[in-house]
GROMACS .gro file of C-alpha atoms in nm:
model
  281
    1UNK     CA    1  -1.528   0.919  -2.736
    2UNK     CA    2  -1.836   0.800  -2.562
    3UNK     CA    3  -1.954   0.561  -2.292
    4UNK     CA    4  -1.758   0.439  -1.995
    5UNK     CA    5  -1.381   0.453  -2.017
    6UNK     CA    6  -1.248   0.189  -1.777
    7UNK     CA    7  -0.902   0.209  -1.634
    8UNK     CA    8  -0.843  -0.106  -1.447
    9UNK     CA    9  -0.548  -0.117  -1.212
   10UNK     CA   10  -0.475  -0.434  -1.027
   11UNK     CA   11  -0.190  -0.556  -0.828
   12UNK     CA   12  -0.177  -0.911  -0.703
   13UNK     CA   13   0.141  -1.033  -0.516
   14UNK     CA   14   0.136  -1.412  -0.448
   15UNK     CA   15   0.434  -1.558  -0.272
   16UNK     CA   16   0.561  -1.901  -0.391
   17UNK     CA   17   0.578  -2.003  -0.025
   18UNK     CA   18   0.196  -1.943   0.021
   19UNK     CA   19   0.143  -2.314  -0.016
   20UNK     CA   20   0.382  -2.378   0.282
   21UNK     CA   21   0.203  -2.110   0.479
   22UNK     CA   22  -0.132  -2.284   0.436
   23UNK     CA   23   0.011  -2.621   0.504
   24UNK     CA   24   0.205  -2.526   0.821
   25UNK     CA   25   0.057  -2.717   1.111
   26UNK     CA   26   0.022  -2.418   1.334
   27UNK     CA   27  -0.192  -2.240   1.069
   28UNK     CA   28  -0.533  -2.344   1.213
   29UNK     CA   29  -0.429  -2.221   1.556
   30UNK     CA   30  -0.379  -1.861   1.434
   31UNK     CA   31  -0.749  -1.795   1.397
   32UNK     CA   32  -0.919  -1.470   1.310
   33UNK     CA   33  -1.054  -1.209   1.545
   34UNK     CA   34  -1.289  -0.907   1.489
   35UNK     CA   35  -1.144  -0.566   1.521
   36UNK     CA   36  -1.315  -0.517   1.863
   37UNK     CA   37  -1.161  -0.841   1.993
   38UNK     CA   38  -0.821  -0.877   2.173
   39UNK     CA   39  -0.577  -1.133   2.044
   40UNK     CA   40  -0.484  -1.405   2.294
   41UNK     CA   41  -0.138  -1.388   2.437
   42UNK     CA   42   0.073  -1.686   2.352
   43UNK     CA   43   0.182  -1.905   2.654
   44UNK     CA   44   0.492  -2.122   2.648
   45UNK     CA   45   0.412  -2.483   2.595
   46UNK     CA   46   0.643  -2.784   2.656
   47UNK     CA   47   0.669  -3.089   2.442
   48UNK     CA   48   0.401  -3.258   2.642
   49UNK     CA   49   0.149  -2.983   2.557
   50UNK     CA   50   0.144  -2.853   2.910
   51UNK     CA   51   0.175  -2.481   2.948
   52UNK     CA   52   0.491  -2.356   3.124
   53UNK     CA   53   0.482  -2.235   3.471
   54UNK     CA   54   0.434  -1.862   3.515
   55UNK     CA   55   0.775  -1.814   3.656
   56UNK     CA   56   0.942  -1.996   3.366
   57UNK     CA   57   1.093  -1.790   3.076
   58UNK     CA   58   0.881  -1.729   2.781
   59UNK     CA   59   0.959  -1.948   2.468
   60UNK     CA   60   1.196  -1.785   2.229
   61UNK     CA   61   1.049  -1.643   1.903
   62UNK     CA   62   1.195  -1.445   1.615
   63UNK     CA   63   1.159  -1.079   1.702
   64UNK     CA   64   0.881  -0.904   1.493
   65UNK     CA   65   0.903  -0.565   1.351
   66UNK     CA   66   0.858  -0.306   1.629
   67UNK     CA   67   0.937  -0.546   1.927
   68UNK     CA   68   1.216  -0.467   2.157
   69UNK     CA   69   1.527  -0.687   2.125
   70UNK     CA   70   1.837  -0.762   2.354
   71UNK     CA   71   2.144  -0.948   2.238
   72UNK     CA   72   2.521  -0.960   2.266
   73UNK     CA   73   2.718  -0.916   1.934
   74UNK     CA   74   3.100  -0.943   1.948
   75UNK     CA   75   3.118  -0.890   2.312
   76UNK     CA   76   2.897  -0.574   2.299
   77UNK     CA   77   2.547  -0.551   2.450
   78UNK     CA   78   2.285  -0.444   2.195
   79UNK     CA   79   1.952  -0.309   2.305
   80UNK     CA   80   1.688  -0.219   2.052
   81UNK     CA   81   1.385  -0.039   2.217
   82UNK     CA   82   1.037  -0.120   2.117
   83UNK     CA   83   0.883   0.094   1.841
   84UNK     CA   84   0.522   0.210   1.789
   85UNK     CA   85   0.449   0.080   1.421
   86UNK     CA   86   0.118   0.278   1.440
   87UNK     CA   87   0.308   0.600   1.455
   88UNK     CA   88   0.553   0.633   1.168
   89UNK     CA   89   0.741   0.927   1.014
   90UNK     CA   90   0.962   0.860   0.713
   91UNK     CA   91   1.150   1.065   0.456
   92UNK     CA   92   1.264   0.913   0.130
   93UNK     CA   93   1.527   1.087  -0.086
   94UNK     CA   94   1.712   0.942  -0.386
   95UNK     CA   95   1.684   0.900  -0.759
   96UNK     CA   96   1.621   0.665  -1.046
   97UNK     CA   97   1.891   0.591  -1.304
   98UNK     CA   98   1.778   0.464  -1.663
   99UNK     CA   99   2.005   0.255  -1.857
  100UNK     CA  100   1.956   0.274  -2.148
  101UNK     CA  101   1.819   0.616  -2.136
  102UNK     CA  102   1.447   0.679  -2.189
  103UNK     CA  103   1.447   0.921  -2.482
  104UNK     CA  104   1.671   1.208  -2.356
  105UNK     CA  105   1.608   1.123  -1.989
  106UNK     CA  106   1.888   0.937  -1.801
  107UNK     CA  107   1.746   0.980  -1.446
  108UNK     CA  108   1.478   1.127  -1.227
  109UNK     CA  109   1.492   1.255  -0.875
  110UNK     CA  110   1.283   1.071  -0.611
  111UNK     CA  111   1.144   1.205  -0.279
  112UNK     CA  112   0.845   1.146  -0.056
  113UNK     CA  113   0.724   1.193   0.297
  114UNK     CA  114   0.554   0.902   0.467
  115UNK     CA  115   0.308   0.960   0.755
  116UNK     CA  116   0.114   0.691   0.938
  117UNK     CA  117  -0.096   0.728   1.245
  118UNK     CA  118  -0.329   0.476   1.408
  119UNK     CA  119  -0.557   0.566   1.694
  120UNK     CA  120  -0.831   0.357   1.872
  121UNK     CA  121  -1.117   0.456   1.637
  122UNK     CA  122  -0.934   0.603   1.325
  123UNK     CA  123  -0.619   0.593   1.124
  124UNK     CA  124  -0.449   0.781   0.850
  125UNK     CA  125  -0.183   0.691   0.596
  126UNK     CA  126  -0.032   0.960   0.374
  127UNK     CA  127   0.240   0.942   0.100
  128UNK     CA  128   0.326   1.314   0.026
  129UNK     CA  129   0.531   1.411  -0.290
  130UNK     CA  130   0.385   1.752  -0.330
  131UNK     CA  131   0.286   1.721  -0.692
  132UNK     CA  132   0.191   1.344  -0.656
  133UNK     CA  133  -0.002   1.256  -0.332
  134UNK     CA  134  -0.196   0.975  -0.186
  135UNK     CA  135  -0.382   1.054   0.141
  136UNK     CA  136  -0.630   0.831   0.319
  137UNK     CA  137  -0.822   0.887   0.648
  138UNK     CA  138  -1.047   0.606   0.788
  139UNK     CA  139  -1.289   0.628   1.089
  140UNK     CA  140  -1.390   0.301   1.243
  141UNK     CA  141  -1.735   0.200   1.382
  142UNK     CA  142  -1.664  -0.159   1.490
  143UNK     CA  143  -1.575  -0.344   1.188
  144UNK     CA  144  -1.743  -0.090   0.963
  145UNK     CA  145  -1.536   0.201   0.844
  146UNK     CA  146  -1.585   0.542   0.671
  147UNK     CA  147  -1.310   0.579   0.416
  148UNK     CA  148  -1.192   0.901   0.260
  149UNK     CA  149  -0.917   0.947   0.012
  150UNK     CA  150  -0.744   1.220  -0.193
  151UNK     CA  151  -0.503   1.161  -0.484
  152UNK     CA  152  -0.347   1.389  -0.732
  153UNK     CA  153  -0.097   1.361  -1.013
  154UNK     CA  154  -0.022   1.726  -1.118
  155UNK     CA  155   0.321   1.760  -1.243
  156UNK     CA  156   0.374   2.128  -1.357
  157UNK     CA  157   0.608   2.035  -1.647
  158UNK     CA  158   0.538   1.891  -1.991
  159UNK     CA  159   0.552   1.518  -2.059
  160UNK     CA  160   0.652   1.370  -2.388
  161UNK     CA  161   0.571   1.038  -2.561
  162UNK     CA  162   0.880   0.803  -2.612
  163UNK     CA  163   0.869   0.583  -2.919
  164UNK     CA  164   1.159   0.353  -3.004
  165UNK     CA  165   1.354   0.522  -2.736
  166UNK     CA  166   1.314   0.861  -2.905
  167UNK     CA  167   1.124   1.143  -2.760
  168UNK     CA  168   0.851   1.296  -2.974
  169UNK     CA  169   0.896   1.663  -2.907
  170UNK     CA  170   0.562   1.762  -3.064
  171UNK     CA  171   0.374   1.545  -2.814
  172UNK     CA  172   0.482   1.758  -2.525
  173UNK     CA  173   0.176   1.843  -2.304
  174UNK     CA  174   0.101   1.918  -1.932
  175UNK     CA  175  -0.176   1.700  -1.796
  176UNK     CA  176  -0.287   1.576  -1.459
  177UNK     CA  177  -0.575   1.450  -1.247
  178UNK     CA  178  -0.720   1.530  -0.900
  179UNK     CA  179  -0.945   1.273  -0.736
  180UNK     CA  180  -1.137   1.258  -0.410
  181UNK     CA  181  -1.305   0.949  -0.280
  182UNK     CA  182  -1.565   0.867  -0.014
  183UNK     CA  183  -1.718   0.528   0.080
  184UNK     CA  184  -1.755   0.247   0.323
  185UNK     CA  185  -1.538  -0.040   0.410
  186UNK     CA  186  -1.502  -0.357   0.631
  187UNK     CA  187  -1.195  -0.427   0.833
  188UNK     CA  188  -1.105  -0.745   1.030
  189UNK     CA  189  -0.783  -0.806   1.231
  190UNK     CA  190  -0.616  -1.133   1.162
  191UNK     CA  191  -0.334  -1.324   1.329
  192UNK     CA  192  -0.076  -1.254   1.443
  193UNK     CA  193  -0.263  -0.926   1.515
  194UNK     CA  194   0.019  -0.675   1.439
  195UNK     CA  195  -0.039  -0.329   1.309
  196UNK     CA  196  -0.064  -0.423   0.937
  197UNK     CA  197  -0.239  -0.767   0.975
  198UNK     CA  198  -0.596  -0.720   0.856
  199UNK     CA  199  -0.853  -0.802   0.584
  200UNK     CA  200  -0.996  -0.494   0.425
  201UNK     CA  201  -1.278  -0.458   0.166
  202UNK     CA  202  -1.374  -0.105   0.048
  203UNK     CA  203  -1.629   0.038  -0.202
  204UNK     CA  204  -1.561   0.402  -0.292
  205UNK     CA  205  -1.728   0.665  -0.500
  206UNK     CA  206  -1.484   0.891  -0.690
  207UNK     CA  207  -1.510   1.235  -0.817
  208UNK     CA  208  -1.240   1.438  -0.979
  209UNK     CA  209  -1.089   1.640  -1.261
  210UNK     CA  210  -0.866   1.576  -1.549
  211UNK     CA  211  -0.689   1.857  -1.740
  212UNK     CA  212  -0.451   1.879  -2.043
  213UNK     CA  213  -0.275   2.188  -2.170
  214UNK     CA  214  -0.032   2.275  -2.446
  215UNK     CA  215   0.316   2.401  -2.403
  216UNK     CA  216   0.555   2.587  -2.630
  217UNK     CA  217   0.675   2.255  -2.784
  218UNK     CA  218   0.333   2.109  -2.844
  219UNK     CA  219   0.287   2.035  -3.218
  220UNK     CA  220   0.007   2.215  -3.401
  221UNK     CA  221  -0.137   1.879  -3.508
  222UNK     CA  222  -0.148   1.721  -3.170
  223UNK     CA  223  -0.509   1.671  -3.058
  224UNK     CA  224  -0.555   1.698  -2.682
  225UNK     CA  225  -0.855   1.551  -2.489
  226UNK     CA  226  -1.070   1.825  -2.341
  227UNK     CA  227  -1.039   1.892  -1.963
  228UNK     CA  228  -1.332   1.727  -1.784
  229UNK     CA  229  -1.486   1.611  -1.460
  230UNK     CA  230  -1.430   1.250  -1.364
  231UNK     CA  231  -1.653   1.016  -1.165
  232UNK     CA  232  -1.663   0.652  -1.105
  233UNK     CA  233  -1.609   0.382  -0.842
  234UNK     CA  234  -1.326   0.188  -0.683
  235UNK     CA  235  -1.326  -0.156  -0.521
  236UNK     CA  236  -1.033  -0.239  -0.295
  237UNK     CA  237  -0.956  -0.574  -0.143
  238UNK     CA  238  -0.639  -0.621   0.063
  239UNK     CA  239  -0.522  -0.911   0.273
  240UNK     CA  240  -0.203  -0.859   0.469
  241UNK     CA  241  -0.070  -1.142   0.669
  242UNK     CA  242   0.272  -1.200   0.823
  243UNK     CA  243   0.379  -1.501   1.022
  244UNK     CA  244   0.713  -1.564   1.194
  245UNK     CA  245   0.774  -1.903   1.329
  246UNK     CA  246   1.078  -2.118   1.411
  247UNK     CA  247   1.064  -2.447   1.221
  248UNK     CA  248   1.386  -2.581   1.397
  249UNK     CA  249   1.315  -2.566   1.769
  250UNK     CA  250   1.649  -2.717   1.850
  251UNK     CA  251   1.841  -2.463   1.636
  252UNK     CA  252   1.689  -2.148   1.784
  253UNK     CA  253   1.893  -1.911   1.564
  254UNK     CA  254   1.713  -2.036   1.248
  255UNK     CA  255   1.376  -1.897   1.168
  256UNK     CA  256   1.148  -1.885   0.871
  257UNK     CA  257   0.937  -1.588   0.786
  258UNK     CA  258   0.623  -1.616   0.569
  259UNK     CA  259   0.470  -1.286   0.427
  260UNK     CA  260   0.152  -1.288   0.215
  261UNK     CA  261  -0.008  -0.976   0.080
  262UNK     CA  262  -0.250  -0.938  -0.206
  263UNK     CA  263  -0.464  -0.665  -0.330
  264UNK     CA  264  -0.722  -0.630  -0.605
  265UNK     CA  265  -0.850  -0.277  -0.704
  266UNK     CA  266  -1.050  -0.238  -1.018
  267UNK     CA  267  -1.113   0.134  -1.093
  268UNK     CA  268  -1.387   0.256  -1.320
  269UNK     CA  269  -1.375   0.631  -1.428
  270UNK     CA  270  -1.604   0.820  -1.664
  271UNK     CA  271  -1.509   1.138  -1.823
  272UNK     CA  272  -1.808   1.359  -1.793
  273UNK     CA  273  -1.771   1.580  -2.108
  274UNK     CA  274  -1.602   1.343  -2.347
  275UNK     CA  275  -1.926   1.152  -2.424
  276UNK     CA  276  -2.075   1.470  -2.573
  277UNK     CA  277  -1.768   1.571  -2.757
  278UNK     CA  278  -1.743   1.492  -3.125
  279UNK     CA  279  -1.384   1.576  -3.146
  280UNK     CA  280  -1.102   1.681  -2.917
  281UNK     CA  281  -0.949   2.024  -2.931
   0.00000   0.00000   0.00000
């Protein structure tokens, strides 16, 4: 197998309410700011367009994630303290149940640790599953960023092909990848200037390793690709925008949320030794 082997992964999430977001009259007022700029604080405005007096209560808005909130529910006072969304620890434990079964597998365990830290000049985001990890650390220089990533998929057990919902036992093999990435990126904060509201463009160089090994169940006629170094590039574009506005000012308990997020990430990887191999072993 020679030449470039392109594995293109792309995710694009387009909400049907995007049109409503773009047509919303308040959209042009949201604006865009550079990462070094501070978002302007909203000032209550009455129907005549005059800003409310400083002593007047601020206009109600739907609480955003991380904001403090006070209310009374069924006669009981409820106070939710503010939360720093730039400092997150999360643990996910669960499982996946398949119906119908996939081959002989009816379920799989699920577990992950999520760590997120945002500082003035850097940030890190990590999904840790021990055998499958996705780690990223970025250092900011204004709107320019130095981006580093580490990814691995190294399950220690054999994996079988499933055809017509039947496992092919002779296809059992242990395989995995380890990848490191380094590159530059651009990042701009966008309205409403919350933790995850930004526009990012990254260009990364990738170097890694692919391996494949036989197990006791691997058939004698199964041809495995040789273990090899990998190198390539990754282009990542992300636009994350969230807007929460009241469309019925007289009915303050009704609110409409718009969330738009899209990403585009073509990945090109080249197996170093496959180009010179006439056959797999």
